[in-house]
mmCIF file of C-alpha atoms in Angstrom:
data_model
loop_
_atom_site.group_PDB
_atom_site.id
_atom_site.type_symbol
_atom_site.label_atom_id
_atom_site.label_comp_id
_atom_site.label_asym_id
_atom_site.label_seq_id
_atom_site.Cartn_x
_atom_site.Cartn_y
_atom_site.Cartn_z
ATOM 1 C CA MET A 1 -0.011 -0.047 -0.051
ATOM 2 C CA GLN A 2 1.283 3.423 -0.873
ATOM 3 C CA VAL A 3 1.708 5.192 2.618
ATOM 4 C CA THR A 4 1.572 8.814 2.783
ATOM 5 C CA SER A 5 1.363 11.325 5.587
ATOM 6 C CA ALA A 6 -2.454 11.658 4.788
ATOM 7 C CA THR A 7 -3.125 8.033 5.957
ATOM 8 C CA ARG A 8 -5.330 8.700 9.061
ATOM 9 C CA TYR A 9 -7.619 6.627 10.885
ATOM 10 C CA VAL A 10 -10.468 7.374 13.195
ATOM 11 C CA LEU A 11 -10.945 4.656 15.895
ATOM 12 C CA VAL A 12 -13.671 4.429 18.627
ATOM 13 C CA ALA A 13 -13.213 2.101 21.669
ATOM 14 C CA GLY A 14 -15.703 2.508 24.628
ATOM 15 C CA GLU A 15 -14.152 0.483 27.413
ATOM 16 C CA ALA A 16 -11.069 -1.043 28.615
ATOM 17 C CA SER A 17 -11.237 -4.034 26.718
ATOM 18 C CA GLY A 18 -11.494 -2.232 23.375
ATOM 19 C CA ASP A 19 -8.665 0.047 24.546
ATOM 20 C CA ILE A 20 -6.530 -3.160 24.852
ATOM 21 C CA LEU A 21 -7.519 -4.036 21.306
ATOM 22 C CA GLY A 22 -7.190 -0.671 19.918
ATOM 23 C CA ALA A 23 -3.642 -0.192 21.304
ATOM 24 C CA ASN A 24 -2.399 -3.564 19.750
ATOM 25 C CA LEU A 25 -3.823 -2.798 16.469
ATOM 26 C CA ILE A 26 -2.421 0.835 16.115
ATOM 27 C CA ALA A 27 0.938 -0.569 16.965
ATOM 28 C CA HIS A 28 0.857 -3.055 14.279
ATOM 29 C CA LEU A 29 -0.654 -0.509 11.681
ATOM 30 C CA LYS A 30 2.078 1.616 12.471
ATOM 31 C CA MET A 31 4.519 -1.098 11.569
ATOM 32 C CA LEU A 32 2.801 -1.198 8.198
ATOM 33 C CA GLN A 33 2.380 2.576 7.914
ATOM 34 C CA PRO A 34 4.776 4.543 9.971
ATOM 35 C CA ASP A 35 3.315 7.797 9.093
ATOM 36 C CA ALA A 36 -0.288 7.020 9.866
ATOM 37 C CA ILE A 37 -2.335 9.207 12.270
ATOM 38 C CA PHE A 38 -4.727 7.873 14.731
ATOM 39 C CA GLU A 39 -7.579 9.778 16.454
ATOM 40 C CA GLY A 40 -11.191 9.577 17.719
ATOM 41 C CA ILE A 41 -12.094 8.092 21.162
ATOM 42 C CA GLY A 42 -9.804 5.617 23.131
ATOM 43 C CA GLY A 43 -8.213 4.881 26.566
ATOM 44 C CA PRO A 44 -4.643 5.458 28.048
ATOM 45 C CA LEU A 45 -3.071 2.250 26.312
ATOM 46 C CA MET A 46 -4.191 3.667 22.794
ATOM 47 C CA GLU A 47 -3.085 7.154 23.846
ATOM 48 C CA ALA A 48 0.496 5.595 24.724
ATOM 49 C CA GLN A 49 0.646 4.481 21.218
ATOM 50 C CA GLY A 50 0.272 8.261 19.960
ATOM 51 C CA PHE A 51 -3.527 8.168 19.802
ATOM 52 C CA ASN A 52 -5.364 11.372 20.153
ATOM 53 C CA SER A 53 -8.671 10.968 21.997
ATOM 54 C CA ILE A 54 -11.298 13.899 21.618
ATOM 55 C CA VAL A 55 -13.325 12.809 24.633
ATOM 56 C CA PRO A 56 -12.327 10.545 27.600
ATOM 57 C CA MET A 57 -13.129 6.918 26.763
ATOM 58 C CA ASP A 58 -15.139 6.453 29.883
ATOM 59 C CA ARG A 59 -17.888 8.908 28.700
ATOM 60 C CA LEU A 60 -18.742 5.827 26.520
ATOM 61 C CA SER A 61 -18.605 3.288 29.199
ATOM 62 C CA VAL A 62 -22.227 2.601 29.982
ATOM 63 C CA MET A 63 -23.949 -0.883 29.979
ATOM 64 C CA GLY A 64 -27.514 -1.954 30.024
ATOM 65 C CA LEU A 65 -30.750 -1.225 28.133
ATOM 66 C CA VAL A 66 -32.206 0.939 30.718
ATOM 67 C CA GLU A 67 -28.940 2.513 32.132
ATOM 68 C CA VAL A 68 -27.894 4.010 28.810
ATOM 69 C CA LEU A 69 -31.105 6.126 28.772
ATOM 70 C CA GLY A 70 -29.687 8.453 31.430
ATOM 71 C CA ARG A 71 -26.589 9.163 29.106
ATOM 72 C CA LEU A 72 -28.338 9.256 25.910
ATOM 73 C CA ARG A 73 -28.211 12.768 25.042
ATOM 74 C CA GLU A 74 -24.491 12.999 25.840
ATOM 75 C CA LEU A 75 -23.868 9.812 23.749
ATOM 76 C CA LEU A 76 -25.767 10.910 20.775
ATOM 77 C CA GLY A 77 -23.944 14.431 20.932
ATOM 78 C CA ILE A 78 -20.651 12.712 20.952
ATOM 79 C CA ARG A 79 -21.497 10.599 17.880
ATOM 80 C CA LYS A 80 -22.770 13.563 15.989
ATOM 81 C CA ARG A 81 -19.642 15.473 16.728
ATOM 82 C CA LEU A 82 -17.424 12.425 15.309
ATOM 83 C CA TYR A 83 -19.685 12.182 12.213
ATOM 84 C CA GLN A 84 -19.469 15.739 11.250
ATOM 85 C CA SER A 85 -15.694 15.647 11.805
ATOM 86 C CA CYS A 86 -15.136 12.699 9.613
ATOM 87 C CA LEU A 87 -17.484 14.343 6.872
ATOM 88 C CA LYS A 88 -15.376 17.490 7.179
ATOM 89 C CA ASN A 89 -12.158 15.889 6.970
ATOM 90 C CA PRO A 90 -12.627 12.280 5.639
ATOM 91 C CA PRO A 91 -10.301 9.591 7.254
ATOM 92 C CA THR A 92 -8.673 6.737 5.279
ATOM 93 C CA ALA A 93 -11.069 4.532 7.329
ATOM 94 C CA PHE A 94 -13.259 4.460 10.360
ATOM 95 C CA ILE A 95 -12.587 1.574 12.759
ATOM 96 C CA GLY A 96 -15.152 0.840 15.404
ATOM 97 C CA ILE A 97 -13.842 -1.385 18.275
ATOM 98 C CA ASP A 98 -16.654 -3.353 19.953
ATOM 99 C CA SER A 99 -19.447 -0.927 21.575
ATOM 100 C CA PRO A 100 -21.728 -1.695 18.637
ATOM 101 C CA ASP A 101 -24.712 0.233 19.990
ATOM 102 C CA PHE A 102 -22.404 3.519 19.520
ATOM 103 C CA ASN A 103 -20.234 2.472 16.649
ATOM 104 C CA MET A 104 -22.433 0.619 14.292
ATOM 105 C CA PRO A 105 -24.939 3.757 13.471
ATOM 106 C CA LEU A 106 -21.923 5.952 12.957
ATOM 107 C CA ALA A 107 -20.307 3.311 10.764
ATOM 108 C CA ARG A 108 -23.439 3.065 8.696
ATOM 109 C CA LYS A 109 -23.633 6.831 8.123
ATOM 110 C CA LEU A 110 -20.043 6.996 7.128
ATOM 111 C CA LYS A 111 -20.306 4.031 4.864
ATOM 112 C CA GLN A 112 -23.040 5.831 3.063
ATOM 113 C CA ALA A 113 -20.775 8.748 2.762
ATOM 114 C CA GLY A 114 -18.051 6.711 1.053
ATOM 115 C CA ILE A 115 -15.727 6.219 3.975
ATOM 116 C CA PRO A 116 -14.242 2.603 4.424
ATOM 117 C CA THR A 117 -15.531 1.088 7.723
ATOM 118 C CA ILE A 118 -14.271 -1.726 9.764
ATOM 119 C CA HIS A 119 -15.708 -3.151 12.924
ATOM 120 C CA TYR A 120 -13.327 -4.940 15.549
ATOM 121 C CA VAL A 121 -15.067 -7.414 17.640
ATOM 122 C CA SER A 122 -18.200 -8.908 16.277
ATOM 123 C CA PRO A 123 -21.441 -8.075 17.992
ATOM 124 C CA SER A 124 -23.162 -11.049 19.373
ATOM 125 C CA VAL A 125 -25.696 -11.692 16.644
ATOM 126 C CA TRP A 126 -25.066 -15.438 17.014
ATOM 127 C CA ALA A 127 -26.519 -14.906 20.570
ATOM 128 C CA TRP A 128 -29.414 -12.474 20.359
ATOM 129 C CA ARG A 129 -30.839 -9.809 18.070
ATOM 130 C CA GLN A 130 -29.861 -11.770 15.197
ATOM 131 C CA LYS A 131 -31.547 -9.432 12.687
ATOM 132 C CA ARG A 132 -28.873 -6.987 13.491
ATOM 133 C CA ILE A 133 -26.795 -8.855 10.769
ATOM 134 C CA PHE A 134 -28.745 -7.019 7.977
ATOM 135 C CA ASN A 135 -27.917 -3.599 9.456
ATOM 136 C CA ILE A 136 -24.152 -4.960 10.046
ATOM 137 C CA LYS A 137 -23.861 -5.568 6.293
ATOM 138 C CA LYS A 138 -25.076 -1.988 5.606
ATOM 139 C CA SER A 139 -22.628 -0.688 8.091
ATOM 140 C CA VAL A 140 -19.212 -2.311 7.595
ATOM 141 C CA ASP A 141 -16.855 -3.158 4.700
ATOM 142 C CA LEU A 142 -14.890 -5.624 6.947
ATOM 143 C CA MET A 143 -15.656 -7.368 10.258
ATOM 144 C CA LEU A 144 -12.783 -8.486 12.224
ATOM 145 C CA ALA A 145 -13.956 -11.443 14.570
ATOM 146 C CA LEU A 146 -12.196 -12.714 17.510
ATOM 147 C CA PHE A 147 -13.693 -16.163 17.651
ATOM 148 C CA PRO A 148 -14.101 -18.953 15.143
ATOM 149 C CA PHE A 149 -17.511 -19.782 16.233
ATOM 150 C CA GLU A 150 -18.638 -16.196 14.979
ATOM 151 C CA LEU A 151 -17.756 -16.774 11.146
ATOM 152 C CA PRO A 152 -20.594 -18.824 9.813
ATOM 153 C CA ILE A 153 -23.356 -16.087 10.202
ATOM 154 C CA TYR A 154 -21.016 -13.565 8.331
ATOM 155 C CA HIS A 155 -20.348 -16.125 5.482
ATOM 156 C CA GLU A 156 -23.954 -16.890 5.272
ATOM 157 C CA HIS A 157 -24.717 -13.113 4.590
ATOM 158 C CA LYS A 158 -21.517 -12.654 2.437
ATOM 159 C CA ILE A 159 -20.025 -9.962 4.830
ATOM 160 C CA PRO A 160 -16.116 -9.699 4.547
ATOM 161 C CA VAL A 161 -14.961 -11.302 7.739
ATOM 162 C CA VAL A 162 -11.575 -12.248 9.109
ATOM 163 C CA CYS A 163 -11.072 -14.391 12.490
ATOM 164 C CA VAL A 164 -7.876 -12.736 14.043
ATOM 165 C CA GLY A 165 -7.996 -14.320 17.494
ATOM 166 C CA HIS A 166 -7.571 -12.282 20.577
ATOM 167 C CA THR A 167 -4.682 -10.139 21.562
ATOM 168 C CA LEU A 168 -4.950 -11.427 25.182
ATOM 169 C CA ALA A 169 -4.346 -14.961 23.979
ATOM 170 C CA ASP A 170 -0.994 -13.675 22.400
ATOM 171 C CA ASP A 171 0.106 -11.597 25.387
ATOM 172 C CA ILE A 172 -0.664 -14.000 28.305
ATOM 173 C CA PRO A 173 1.865 -16.899 28.452
ATOM 174 C CA LEU A 174 0.571 -20.456 28.236
ATOM 175 C CA GLU A 175 1.569 -20.870 31.843
ATOM 176 C CA SER A 176 1.127 -18.326 34.727
ATOM 177 C CA ASP A 177 3.439 -18.217 37.368
ATOM 178 C CA ALA A 178 1.555 -17.533 40.802
ATOM 179 C CA THR A 179 4.718 -17.125 42.816
ATOM 180 C CA LEU A 180 6.159 -14.360 40.502
ATOM 181 C CA ALA A 181 2.979 -12.491 40.353
ATOM 182 C CA ARG A 182 2.640 -12.396 44.194
ATOM 183 C CA GLU A 183 6.184 -11.268 44.345
ATOM 184 C CA LYS A 184 5.157 -8.387 41.816
ATOM 185 C CA LEU A 185 2.383 -7.434 44.179
ATOM 186 C CA ASN A 186 4.673 -7.548 47.185
ATOM 187 C CA LEU A 187 2.349 -9.827 49.136
ATOM 188 C CA GLY A 188 5.065 -11.784 51.061
ATOM 189 C CA SER A 189 4.344 -15.079 52.382
ATOM 190 C CA ILE A 190 0.643 -15.859 52.683
ATOM 191 C CA ASN A 191 -0.206 -19.318 54.018
ATOM 192 C CA GLY A 192 -3.840 -19.525 53.088
ATOM 193 C CA PRO A 193 -5.773 -19.377 49.779
ATOM 194 C CA ILE A 194 -5.885 -16.104 47.758
ATOM 195 C CA PHE A 195 -8.970 -15.076 45.976
ATOM 196 C CA GLY A 196 -8.995 -12.539 43.248
ATOM 197 C CA ILE A 197 -12.334 -10.474 43.444
ATOM 198 C CA LEU A 198 -13.046 -8.328 40.374
ATOM 199 C CA PRO A 199 -16.424 -6.589 40.600
ATOM 200 C CA GLY A 200 -15.774 -4.797 37.024
ATOM 201 C CA SER A 201 -14.425 -1.421 35.958
ATOM 202 C CA ARG A 202 -17.424 0.594 35.480
ATOM 203 C CA GLU A 203 -18.861 2.763 38.162
ATOM 204 C CA GLY A 204 -22.406 1.402 37.649
ATOM 205 C CA GLU A 205 -21.399 -2.183 37.627
ATOM 206 C CA VAL A 206 -19.075 -1.814 40.766
ATOM 207 C CA SER A 207 -22.042 -0.211 42.583
ATOM 208 C CA ARG A 208 -24.073 -3.283 41.681
ATOM 209 C CA LEU A 209 -21.527 -5.986 42.234
ATOM 210 C CA ALA A 210 -18.985 -4.790 44.668
ATOM 211 C CA PRO A 211 -21.346 -4.917 47.740
ATOM 212 C CA LEU A 212 -22.504 -8.476 46.673
ATOM 213 C CA PHE A 213 -18.778 -9.657 46.228
ATOM 214 C CA ILE A 214 -17.877 -8.148 49.424
ATOM 215 C CA GLU A 215 -20.651 -9.938 51.319
ATOM 216 C CA THR A 216 -19.384 -13.053 49.712
ATOM 217 C CA ILE A 217 -15.747 -12.751 50.982
ATOM 218 C CA LYS A 218 -17.011 -12.052 54.525
ATOM 219 C CA LEU A 219 -18.799 -15.708 54.055
ATOM 220 C CA ILE A 220 -15.798 -17.262 52.590
ATOM 221 C CA LYS A 221 -13.674 -15.789 55.549
ATOM 222 C CA GLN A 222 -15.885 -17.665 57.937
ATOM 223 C CA LYS A 223 -15.342 -21.063 56.122
ATOM 224 C CA GLU A 224 -11.697 -20.458 55.286
ATOM 225 C CA PRO A 225 -10.225 -18.025 58.147
ATOM 226 C CA SER A 226 -6.750 -18.003 56.398
ATOM 227 C CA ALA A 227 -8.101 -16.609 53.161
ATOM 228 C CA ARG A 228 -6.924 -13.430 51.688
ATOM 229 C CA PHE A 229 -8.603 -11.332 49.212
ATOM 230 C CA LEU A 230 -7.232 -9.143 46.258
ATOM 231 C CA ILE A 231 -9.369 -6.477 44.569
ATOM 232 C CA PRO A 232 -7.879 -4.613 41.501
ATOM 233 C CA ALA A 233 -9.290 -1.183 41.098
ATOM 234 C CA SER A 234 -9.155 0.120 37.619
ATOM 235 C CA ASN A 235 -8.549 3.832 38.585
ATOM 236 C CA LYS A 236 -8.656 6.058 41.508
ATOM 237 C CA ASP A 237 -12.439 6.599 41.345
ATOM 238 C CA ARG A 238 -13.090 2.973 41.526
ATOM 239 C CA CYS A 239 -10.585 2.497 44.287
ATOM 240 C CA ASN A 240 -12.230 5.171 46.362
ATOM 241 C CA GLN A 241 -15.582 3.552 45.487
ATOM 242 C CA ILE A 242 -14.533 0.010 46.655
ATOM 243 C CA GLU A 243 -12.859 1.251 49.715
ATOM 244 C CA ALA A 244 -16.106 2.992 50.718
ATOM 245 C CA ILE A 245 -17.993 -0.181 50.285
ATOM 246 C CA LEU A 246 -15.318 -2.230 52.154
ATOM 247 C CA HIS A 247 -15.602 0.185 55.164
ATOM 248 C CA GLU A 248 -19.480 0.297 55.226
ATOM 249 C CA ALA A 249 -19.390 -3.626 55.025
ATOM 250 C CA ASN A 250 -16.692 -3.731 57.648
ATOM 251 C CA ALA A 251 -14.820 -6.250 55.578
ATOM 252 C CA GLU A 252 -11.061 -6.488 54.777
ATOM 253 C CA ALA A 253 -9.406 -7.010 51.272
ATOM 254 C CA ILE A 254 -6.122 -5.727 49.785
ATOM 255 C CA LEU A 255 -6.784 -3.098 47.343
ATOM 256 C CA ILE A 256 -4.486 -3.158 44.238
ATOM 257 C CA ASP A 257 -4.010 -0.258 41.867
ATOM 258 C CA GLY A 258 -4.835 -1.806 38.517
ATOM 259 C CA GLN A 259 -2.777 -4.833 37.603
ATOM 260 C CA SER A 260 -5.762 -7.101 37.257
ATOM 261 C CA ARG A 261 -4.037 -9.795 35.306
ATOM 262 C CA THR A 262 -1.254 -9.926 37.945
ATOM 263 C CA VAL A 263 -3.995 -10.218 40.554
ATOM 264 C CA MET A 264 -5.443 -13.112 38.606
ATOM 265 C CA ALA A 265 -2.172 -14.936 38.305
ATOM 266 C CA ALA A 266 -1.508 -14.351 42.101
ATOM 267 C CA SER A 267 -5.034 -15.915 42.939
ATOM 268 C CA ASP A 268 -6.010 -19.567 43.685
ATOM 269 C CA ALA A 269 -9.504 -18.852 42.467
ATOM 270 C CA ILE A 270 -11.364 -15.785 40.913
ATOM 271 C CA LEU A 271 -14.849 -14.156 41.402
ATOM 272 C CA LEU A 272 -15.577 -11.887 38.709
ATOM 273 C CA ALA A 273 -17.995 -9.805 36.743
ATOM 274 C CA SER A 274 -19.021 -11.399 33.360
ATOM 275 C CA GLY A 275 -17.192 -9.945 30.338
ATOM 276 C CA THR A 276 -13.515 -9.801 28.992
ATOM 277 C CA ALA A 277 -12.325 -10.581 32.608
ATOM 278 C CA ALA A 278 -13.536 -14.210 32.263
ATOM 279 C CA LEU A 279 -11.693 -14.771 29.037
ATOM 280 C CA GLU A 280 -8.569 -13.253 30.603
ATOM 281 C CA ALA A 281 -8.959 -15.449 33.765
ATOM 282 C CA MET A 282 -9.238 -18.504 31.576
ATOM 283 C CA LEU A 283 -6.109 -17.744 29.668
ATOM 284 C CA VAL A 284 -4.203 -17.339 33.026
ATOM 285 C CA LYS A 285 -5.651 -20.871 33.957
ATOM 286 C CA ARG A 286 -7.410 -20.089 37.191
ATOM 287 C CA PRO A 287 -10.616 -21.462 38.425
ATOM 288 C CA MET A 288 -13.574 -18.830 38.493
ATOM 289 C CA VAL A 289 -17.194 -18.065 39.147
ATOM 290 C CA VAL A 290 -18.633 -15.558 36.773
ATOM 291 C CA SER A 291 -21.552 -13.395 38.075
ATOM 292 C CA TYR A 292 -23.554 -10.389 37.061
ATOM 293 C CA ARG A 293 -26.448 -8.173 37.867
ATOM 294 C CA VAL A 294 -28.251 -5.551 35.923
ATOM 295 C CA ASN A 295 -31.363 -3.617 36.246
ATOM 296 C CA LYS A 296 -34.316 -5.931 36.437
ATOM 297 C CA LEU A 297 -35.937 -4.539 33.343
ATOM 298 C CA THR A 298 -32.789 -4.866 31.503
ATOM 299 C CA PHE A 299 -32.349 -8.558 32.496
ATOM 300 C CA ALA A 300 -35.993 -9.439 31.818
ATOM 301 C CA ILE A 301 -35.858 -8.002 28.217
ATOM 302 C CA MET A 302 -32.262 -9.590 27.552
ATOM 303 C CA SER A 303 -33.488 -13.062 29.028
ATOM 304 C CA ARG A 304 -36.044 -13.091 26.331
ATOM 305 C CA MET A 305 -33.773 -12.230 23.558
ATOM 306 C CA VAL A 306 -30.685 -14.255 24.194
ATOM 307 C CA LYS A 307 -30.402 -17.477 22.175
ATOM 308 C CA VAL A 308 -27.551 -19.179 23.729
ATOM 309 C CA PRO A 309 -27.219 -21.060 27.039
ATOM 310 C CA TYR A 310 -24.072 -19.208 28.445
ATOM 311 C CA VAL A 311 -22.890 -15.734 29.090
ATOM 312 C CA SER A 312 -19.220 -16.110 29.736
ATOM 313 C CA LEU A 313 -16.545 -16.629 26.973
ATOM 314 C CA PRO A 314 -14.959 -19.788 28.432
ATOM 315 C CA ASN A 315 -18.293 -21.384 28.157
ATOM 316 C CA LEU A 316 -19.180 -20.209 24.787
ATOM 317 C CA LEU A 317 -15.816 -21.158 23.324
ATOM 318 C CA ALA A 318 -15.866 -24.567 24.799
ATOM 319 C CA ASN A 319 -19.824 -25.058 24.136
ATOM 320 C CA GLU A 320 -20.165 -26.471 27.714
ATOM 321 C CA ALA A 321 -20.276 -25.139 31.248
ATOM 322 C CA LEU A 322 -16.592 -25.033 32.154
ATOM 323 C CA VAL A 323 -17.042 -22.340 34.740
ATOM 324 C CA PRO A 324 -20.103 -21.651 37.051
ATOM 325 C CA GLU A 325 -22.336 -18.671 35.961
ATOM 326 C CA LEU A 326 -24.459 -17.107 38.571
ATOM 327 C CA LEU A 327 -26.479 -14.357 37.298
ATOM 328 C CA GLN A 328 -29.159 -11.888 38.650
ATOM 329 C CA ASP A 329 -31.310 -13.542 41.463
ATOM 330 C CA ASP A 330 -28.954 -16.638 41.608
ATOM 331 C CA ALA A 331 -26.216 -14.266 42.524
ATOM 332 C CA THR A 332 -26.399 -14.345 46.247
ATOM 333 C CA PRO A 333 -23.501 -14.242 48.778
ATOM 334 C CA ASP A 334 -24.305 -17.636 49.961
ATOM 335 C CA ASN A 335 -24.371 -19.189 46.374
ATOM 336 C CA LEU A 336 -21.193 -17.297 45.344
ATOM 337 C CA ALA A 337 -19.246 -18.213 48.376
ATOM 338 C CA THR A 338 -20.420 -21.835 48.102
ATOM 339 C CA ARG A 339 -19.565 -22.151 44.468
ATOM 340 C CA LEU A 340 -16.210 -20.371 44.589
ATOM 341 C CA LEU A 341 -14.985 -22.658 47.306
ATOM 342 C CA GLN A 342 -16.171 -25.659 45.459
ATOM 343 C CA THR A 343 -14.567 -24.604 42.287
ATOM 344 C CA TRP A 344 -11.174 -23.660 43.803
ATOM 345 C CA ARG A 345 -11.087 -27.207 45.501
ATOM 346 C CA SER A 346 -11.928 -29.317 42.547
ATOM 347 C CA PHE A 347 -9.702 -27.261 40.189
ATOM 348 C CA ILE A 348 -6.670 -28.414 42.132
ATOM 349 C CA THR A 349 -7.396 -32.129 41.331
ATOM 350 C CA ASP A 350 -9.203 -31.919 38.081
ATOM 351 C CA LYS A 351 -6.909 -31.554 35.202
ATOM 352 C CA THR A 352 -9.593 -31.991 32.636
ATOM 353 C CA ILE A 353 -10.814 -28.313 32.874
ATOM 354 C CA GLN A 354 -6.901 -27.234 32.973
ATOM 355 C CA ALA A 355 -6.325 -29.087 29.733
ATOM 356 C CA LYS A 356 -9.401 -27.546 28.083
ATOM 357 C CA TYR A 357 -8.299 -24.082 29.086
ATOM 358 C CA LEU A 358 -4.943 -24.706 27.363
ATOM 359 C CA ASP A 359 -6.582 -25.875 24.293
ATOM 360 C CA LEU A 360 -8.805 -22.911 23.964
ATOM 361 C CA HIS A 361 -5.728 -20.622 24.660
ATOM 362 C CA THR A 362 -3.771 -22.307 21.979
ATOM 363 C CA MET A 363 -6.902 -21.951 19.500
ATOM 364 C CA LEU A 364 -7.041 -18.087 19.983
ATOM 365 C CA ARG A 365 -3.392 -17.573 19.617
ATOM 366 C CA LYS A 366 -3.287 -15.940 16.125
ATOM 367 C CA ASN A 367 -1.188 -12.885 16.423
ATOM 368 C CA ALA A 368 -4.335 -10.663 16.639
ATOM 369 C CA GLY A 369 -2.868 -7.215 16.038
ATOM 370 C CA ALA A 370 -0.744 -8.406 13.157
ATOM 371 C CA GLN A 371 -3.752 -10.216 11.595
ATOM 372 C CA ALA A 372 -6.141 -7.392 12.102
ATOM 373 C CA ALA A 373 -3.680 -4.624 10.672
ATOM 374 C CA GLN A 374 -2.935 -6.804 7.562
ATOM 375 C CA ALA A 375 -6.647 -7.367 7.044
ATOM 376 C CA ILE A 376 -7.405 -3.664 7.207
ATOM 377 C CA VAL A 377 -4.692 -2.717 4.749
ATOM 378 C CA THR A 378 -5.491 -5.616 2.235
ATOM 379 C CA MET A 379 -9.113 -4.332 2.377
ATOM 380 C CA LEU A 380 -8.117 -0.646 1.602
ATOM 381 C CA GLU A 381 -5.762 -1.866 -1.067
ATOM 382 C CA GLY A 382 -8.721 -3.398 -2.773
ATOM 383 C CA LYS A 383 -10.598 -0.173 -2.626
ATOM 384 C CA GLY A 384 -7.701 1.673 -3.843
ATOM 385 C CA LYS A 385 -7.110 3.712 -0.707
#
């Protein structure tokens, strides 16, 4: 591809997992196009790659059908601003990274305006709202999927798609050293089990899950007095939020500034919010319990629309219940404590699940950033960009 200083990408990532993917993609695009410019909306990892974010990424970090209504005016304003900016100064391509409810409508309008559009991370059309595939076809020139099971629906509808794997599978070693992780966290010698507690990175999900998870650790402490608990906080605000919840609950845990992956590797078992963290815990090869709570109306609506039996990526990838999922009303402190202790104890002796974790990890190791960057450049070459 003929590279010029005019090569410019507009990327939009709306949450921490998208920031990871975006930073890796930018790094590999820079290898192919050293003079390329990157701007839009992204997080600190993307900014470390020279990305210019026009608004803080956390302004897009909202989850749930009901929860988004309170932020709708702001979100629509941000999207309109991006659209007008792209029309005024058309980029080489627009790349939406996950956050499909924000990115797809923008991509559709930009594609209609003649701007090449790529979406990185397939929306879960295979799981729910399957008619979205028709809108996706009108919105994107190329879909970059993370997982092999996502490809058939795109092939069926003749939408260009490439499975690139997941950058986490590339970054995380096939074996994670717990002793080394504990040394990095300055934990010293802890004789009892260590449990990683990850209630999410968004303010809303932490407000829903942290009180639940902290009540859970109090029950575990009664059954395992030597247990210790690590809670990584994604930023200072989340740290203050979790610290206040711990104080109110009169509970003890070690708060860690970020380093969620190191916390996972240092743990004997993990309790976490459903999402990318479950994939990361699987890649680190630790037993886990996945949980989530949303607004009751949101859960009622989504329950009627979801067409798959699992919500966590380890289970979806394996097409079986590798890890326990306790959602909504099933997510009680007693249930979570019981299942986490059971899962921890059984994982020590059950090598079957550990072997399945390794197989899935190997399957997802595709050098995602390099594959995604090459797929984008190849697509643009075909369009003469």
